[in-house]
Amino acid sequence: MRVSGVLRVLALIFTLVTTLIFIRTYMSFNMKSIRLLRWLAGSAPKETRVVKTKCGLSKSCPANFFAFKIYSGAANVVGPSMCFEDHTIMSSVKNNVGRGLNIVLVNGTTGTVLRQSTFDMYSGDPKLLVKFLTEISKGMLVLVASYDDPGTKMNDEIRKLFSNLGSSYAKQLGFRDSWVFLGAKDLKDKSPFEQYLKNDPDTNKYEGWPELLELEGCVPQKMY
Ligand SMILES: *[C@@H]1O[C@H](CO)[C@@H](O)[C@H](O)[C@H]1NC(C)=O
């Protein structure tokens, strides 16, 4: 009991610290961000009543933050889904997801969806993804969800482009791995918003695929 309590506190501290790093690198350091940092350091009050949160998040985001939730695909059966500010942008129901990598670009200041696309990483042309990633400009948020196989057509150029958006795991992404990620062009450090599961026959939840991943959080609105 005690140990799990300590672990939970450590996990909370880790989350806070990574969030602070994200804010520090993502925003210019002005009075507004100092107030946000104070708010975070003071920690959120405990909610007792049930609140309907954007994207069904486990807790609401503060003002000046965008809510997001990303699910990777489950094996090759259920497609991924991506929600931003309570708006489902890509999902199986919307019939706009595909095998490989599904990517949404959002204006980091306004939260407006700029582009969305799906790239077949099993048999598609990786040059299309290189072009898409190269055209991402400063001030955009990038949401990524894998489905079925994100790895076969992966190459060093693409790995580097994702690493430059703040990804820690793009460099090892392989055949049928699960991956969810939110990054940005102007991050100076690694994004705290990323999860990765390797395709491993010993630990796979489904036959041939690891478990689906869920990533949710509050990302600071970019201010100038
Ligand atoms: C985001 O929207 C603002 C306001 O319309 C605009 O000034 C800015 O250039 C946009 N940024 C990107 C990266 O599209």
Tab-separated table of C-alpha atoms and ligand atoms in Angstrom:
chain	number	residue	atom	x	y	z
A	1	MET	CA	0.000	0.000	0.000
A	2	ARG	CA	2.672	2.485	1.083
A	3	VAL	CA	4.884	1.653	-1.873
A	4	SER	CA	2.058	2.091	-4.390
A	5	GLY	CA	1.225	5.434	-2.775
A	6	VAL	CA	4.805	6.595	-3.136
A	7	LEU	CA	4.859	5.413	-6.742
A	8	ARG	CA	1.694	7.335	-7.469
A	9	VAL	CA	3.185	10.519	-6.008
A	10	LEU	CA	6.360	9.975	-8.028
A	11	ALA	CA	4.297	9.463	-11.190
A	12	LEU	CA	2.399	12.680	-10.462
A	13	ILE	CA	5.640	14.602	-9.898
A	14	PHE	CA	7.042	13.188	-13.117
A	15	THR	CA	3.955	14.295	-15.038
A	16	LEU	CA	4.123	17.775	-13.546
A	17	VAL	CA	7.801	18.167	-14.314
A	18	THR	CA	7.460	16.992	-17.917
A	19	THR	CA	4.477	19.275	-18.386
A	20	LEU	CA	6.464	22.205	-17.032
A	21	ILE	CA	9.301	21.412	-19.400
A	22	PHE	CA	6.835	21.257	-22.261
A	23	ILE	CA	5.365	24.617	-21.339
A	24	ARG	CA	8.766	26.235	-20.873
A	25	THR	CA	10.021	25.138	-24.248
A	26	TYR	CA	6.801	25.621	-26.118
A	27	MET	CA	5.896	29.110	-25.001
A	28	SER	CA	7.820	32.252	-24.850
A	29	PHE	CA	8.325	32.936	-21.180
A	30	ASN	CA	5.962	35.736	-20.280
A	31	MET	CA	3.832	36.685	-17.284
A	32	LYS	CA	1.001	34.545	-18.482
A	33	SER	CA	3.098	31.395	-18.513
A	34	ILE	CA	4.503	32.233	-15.087
A	35	ARG	CA	0.949	32.350	-13.796
A	36	LEU	CA	0.259	28.999	-15.457
A	37	LEU	CA	3.349	27.490	-13.868
A	38	ARG	CA	2.215	28.742	-10.463
A	39	TRP	CA	-1.185	27.270	-11.105
A	40	LEU	CA	0.349	23.901	-11.966
A	41	ALA	CA	2.713	23.989	-9.017
A	42	GLY	CA	-0.275	24.650	-6.767
A	43	SER	CA	-1.828	21.481	-8.246
A	44	ALA	CA	-5.432	21.101	-9.257
A	45	PRO	CA	-8.124	20.985	-6.588
A	46	LYS	CA	-9.853	17.641	-6.185
A	47	GLU	CA	-13.107	17.438	-8.143
A	48	THR	CA	-15.894	15.616	-6.411
A	49	ARG	CA	-18.813	16.222	-8.733
A	50	VAL	CA	-18.949	14.628	-12.158
A	51	VAL	CA	-17.921	17.092	-14.824
A	52	LYS	CA	-18.271	16.456	-18.517
A	53	THR	CA	-14.836	17.121	-19.885
A	54	LYS	CA	-13.724	17.854	-23.437
A	55	CYS	CA	-12.814	14.661	-25.308
A	56	GLY	CA	-13.899	12.713	-22.192
A	57	LEU	CA	-10.648	13.514	-20.388
A	58	SER	CA	-10.225	12.211	-16.848
A	59	LYS	CA	-9.924	15.826	-15.647
A	60	SER	CA	-10.712	19.179	-17.269
A	61	CYS	CA	-8.013	21.325	-18.750
A	62	PRO	CA	-7.355	24.806	-17.360
A	63	ALA	CA	-8.040	27.908	-19.434
A	64	ASN	CA	-5.475	28.506	-22.180
A	65	PHE	CA	-4.948	24.769	-22.613
A	66	PHE	CA	-6.292	22.524	-25.350
A	67	ALA	CA	-7.757	19.119	-24.426
A	68	PHE	CA	-6.766	16.155	-26.552
A	69	LYS	CA	-7.167	12.396	-26.554
A	70	ILE	CA	-5.550	9.978	-28.978
A	71	TYR	CA	-6.130	6.227	-29.348
A	72	SER	CA	-3.976	4.071	-31.557
A	73	GLY	CA	-5.629	1.368	-33.630
A	74	ALA	CA	-6.338	-2.042	-32.078
A	75	ALA	CA	-4.488	-4.668	-34.145
A	76	ASN	CA	-5.732	-4.326	-37.736
A	77	VAL	CA	-9.360	-4.377	-36.610
A	78	VAL	CA	-10.396	-1.120	-34.937
A	79	GLY	CA	-9.051	2.138	-36.330
A	80	PRO	CA	-7.416	4.869	-34.237
A	81	SER	CA	-9.197	8.011	-33.137
A	82	MET	CA	-8.088	11.539	-32.405
A	83	CYS	CA	-10.048	14.143	-30.476
A	84	PHE	CA	-8.977	17.774	-30.039
A	85	GLU	CA	-10.998	20.320	-28.040
A	86	ASP	CA	-14.001	17.985	-27.950
A	87	HIS	CA	-13.963	17.553	-31.699
A	88	THR	CA	-13.297	14.074	-33.120
A	89	ILE	CA	-11.106	14.763	-36.110
A	90	MET	CA	-10.244	11.251	-37.270
A	91	SER	CA	-11.934	7.924	-36.444
A	92	SER	CA	-13.298	4.703	-37.919
A	93	VAL	CA	-16.805	6.108	-37.597
A	94	LYS	CA	-15.783	9.138	-39.671
A	95	ASN	CA	-14.204	6.683	-42.083
A	96	ASN	CA	-11.069	8.819	-42.484
A	97	VAL	CA	-8.388	6.646	-40.869
A	98	GLY	CA	-6.062	4.174	-42.531
A	99	ARG	CA	-3.343	1.585	-42.042
A	100	GLY	CA	-0.004	3.118	-41.074
A	101	LEU	CA	0.222	6.589	-39.554
A	102	ASN	CA	-2.687	8.969	-39.091
A	103	ILE	CA	-1.674	12.585	-38.581
A	104	VAL	CA	-3.510	15.794	-37.708
A	105	LEU	CA	-1.995	19.282	-37.802
A	106	VAL	CA	-3.531	21.949	-35.594
A	107	ASN	CA	-2.817	25.661	-35.252
A	108	GLY	CA	-1.229	25.839	-31.792
A	109	THR	CA	-2.613	29.317	-31.138
A	110	THR	CA	-6.218	28.983	-32.289
A	111	GLY	CA	-6.725	25.212	-32.118
A	112	THR	CA	-8.038	25.168	-35.684
A	113	VAL	CA	-7.482	21.934	-37.612
A	114	LEU	CA	-5.177	22.695	-40.529
A	115	ARG	CA	-4.608	19.322	-42.176
A	116	GLN	CA	-5.289	15.650	-41.613
A	117	SER	CA	-3.923	12.738	-43.505
A	118	THR	CA	-3.189	9.035	-43.401
A	119	PHE	CA	-0.025	7.381	-44.674
A	120	ASP	CA	0.157	3.679	-45.518
A	121	MET	CA	3.444	2.577	-43.936
A	122	TYR	CA	3.122	-1.024	-45.091
A	123	SER	CA	2.956	-0.577	-48.831
A	124	GLY	CA	2.620	3.177	-49.437
A	125	ASP	CA	5.200	5.638	-50.743
A	126	PRO	CA	7.170	7.070	-47.780
A	127	LYS	CA	8.056	10.162	-49.861
A	128	LEU	CA	4.500	11.407	-49.329
A	129	LEU	CA	5.037	11.375	-45.563
A	130	VAL	CA	8.441	13.066	-45.890
A	131	LYS	CA	6.805	15.850	-47.893
A	132	PHE	CA	3.962	16.219	-45.376
A	133	LEU	CA	6.329	16.372	-42.383
A	134	THR	CA	8.723	18.774	-44.103
A	135	GLU	CA	5.892	21.225	-44.692
A	136	ILE	CA	4.992	21.474	-40.986
A	137	SER	CA	5.742	24.978	-39.791
A	138	LYS	CA	6.399	26.618	-36.451
A	139	GLY	CA	3.381	27.067	-34.222
A	140	MET	CA	1.636	23.874	-35.343
A	141	LEU	CA	0.751	20.973	-33.087
A	142	VAL	CA	1.124	17.492	-34.565
A	143	LEU	CA	-1.052	14.565	-33.417
A	144	VAL	CA	-0.101	11.045	-34.515
A	145	ALA	CA	-1.758	7.629	-34.113
A	146	SER	CA	-0.562	4.301	-35.484
A	147	TYR	CA	-2.840	1.669	-36.974
A	148	ASP	CA	-1.863	-1.923	-37.831
A	149	ASP	CA	1.676	-1.315	-39.138
A	150	PRO	CA	3.534	2.007	-38.842
A	151	GLY	CA	6.976	0.511	-39.379
A	152	THR	CA	7.630	-1.304	-42.642
A	153	LYS	CA	8.230	1.765	-44.823
A	154	MET	CA	9.755	3.804	-41.997
A	155	ASN	CA	13.136	5.258	-42.920
A	156	ASP	CA	15.845	7.360	-41.296
A	157	GLU	CA	14.609	10.585	-42.848
A	158	ILE	CA	11.104	10.116	-41.403
A	159	ARG	CA	12.491	9.065	-38.004
A	160	LYS	CA	14.554	12.248	-37.896
A	161	LEU	CA	11.597	14.452	-38.875
A	162	PHE	CA	9.489	12.966	-36.041
A	163	SER	CA	12.392	13.286	-33.586
A	164	ASN	CA	12.593	16.965	-34.512
A	165	LEU	CA	8.931	17.285	-33.482
A	166	GLY	CA	9.861	16.022	-30.002
A	167	SER	CA	9.422	12.248	-30.389
A	168	SER	CA	11.565	9.895	-28.316
A	169	TYR	CA	10.366	6.656	-29.879
A	170	ALA	CA	10.272	7.394	-33.621
A	171	LYS	CA	13.852	6.217	-33.871
A	172	GLN	CA	12.863	2.681	-32.866
A	173	LEU	CA	9.391	2.431	-34.393
A	174	GLY	CA	9.044	-0.886	-36.201
A	175	PHE	CA	6.692	-3.433	-37.783
A	176	ARG	CA	3.284	-3.487	-36.050
A	177	ASP	CA	4.355	-1.392	-33.053
A	178	SER	CA	1.730	0.793	-31.341
A	179	TRP	CA	2.481	4.521	-31.127
A	180	VAL	CA	0.612	7.681	-30.099
A	181	PHE	CA	2.242	11.092	-29.996
A	182	LEU	CA	1.630	14.813	-29.762
A	183	GLY	CA	4.497	17.133	-30.667
A	184	ALA	CA	5.329	20.463	-32.209
A	185	LYS	CA	7.866	21.932	-34.548
A	186	ASP	CA	9.310	24.419	-32.081
A	187	LEU	CA	9.810	22.082	-29.115
A	188	LYS	CA	13.312	22.361	-27.754
A	189	ASP	CA	12.985	19.166	-25.710
A	190	LYS	CA	11.216	15.850	-25.986
A	191	SER	CA	7.424	15.958	-25.810
A	192	PRO	CA	5.903	14.518	-22.614
A	193	PHE	CA	2.940	13.368	-24.720
A	194	GLU	CA	3.982	10.064	-26.229
A	195	GLN	CA	3.420	6.350	-25.703
A	196	TYR	CA	4.955	3.402	-27.427
A	197	LEU	CA	4.546	-0.373	-27.295
A	198	LYS	CA	6.770	-2.738	-29.163
A	199	ASN	CA	5.358	-5.627	-31.147
A	200	ASP	CA	6.648	-8.561	-29.099
A	201	PRO	CA	5.147	-12.068	-29.325
A	202	ASP	CA	5.866	-12.599	-25.607
A	203	THR	CA	3.876	-9.588	-24.427
A	204	ASN	CA	1.431	-8.862	-27.280
A	205	LYS	CA	-2.162	-8.517	-26.178
A	206	TYR	CA	-3.570	-9.498	-29.559
A	207	GLU	CA	-2.164	-12.197	-31.764
A	208	GLY	CA	0.478	-10.389	-33.797
A	209	TRP	CA	-0.044	-6.920	-32.294
A	210	PRO	CA	0.574	-5.157	-28.967
A	211	GLU	CA	-2.226	-3.514	-27.039
A	212	LEU	CA	-3.794	-0.288	-28.273
A	213	LEU	CA	-2.564	2.880	-26.600
A	214	GLU	CA	-4.456	5.802	-25.149
A	215	LEU	CA	-2.920	9.226	-24.652
A	216	GLU	CA	-4.727	12.208	-23.183
A	217	GLY	CA	-3.686	15.548	-21.844
A	218	CYS	CA	-3.829	19.318	-21.812
A	219	VAL	CA	-1.471	21.089	-24.150
A	220	PRO	CA	-0.699	24.767	-23.580
A	221	GLN	CA	-2.053	27.169	-26.149
A	222	LYS	CA	0.818	28.923	-27.848
A	223	MET	CA	0.937	32.623	-27.071
A	224	TYR	CA	2.912	35.348	-28.669
B	1	LIG	C1	-2.547	30.300	-36.502
B	1	LIG	O1	-3.604	31.221	-36.553
B	1	LIG	C2	-3.197	32.573	-36.357
B	1	LIG	C3	-4.455	33.432	-36.314
B	1	LIG	O2	-5.257	33.196	-37.444
B	1	LIG	C4	-2.245	32.973	-37.472
B	1	LIG	O3	-1.806	34.291	-37.274
B	1	LIG	C5	-1.057	32.027	-37.463
B	1	LIG	O4	-0.201	32.311	-38.557
B	1	LIG	C6	-1.527	30.582	-37.570
B	1	LIG	N1	-0.374	29.710	-37.426
B	1	LIG	C7	-0.194	28.637	-38.171
B	1	LIG	C8	1.023	27.845	-37.888
B	1	LIG	O5	-0.978	28.284	-39.040
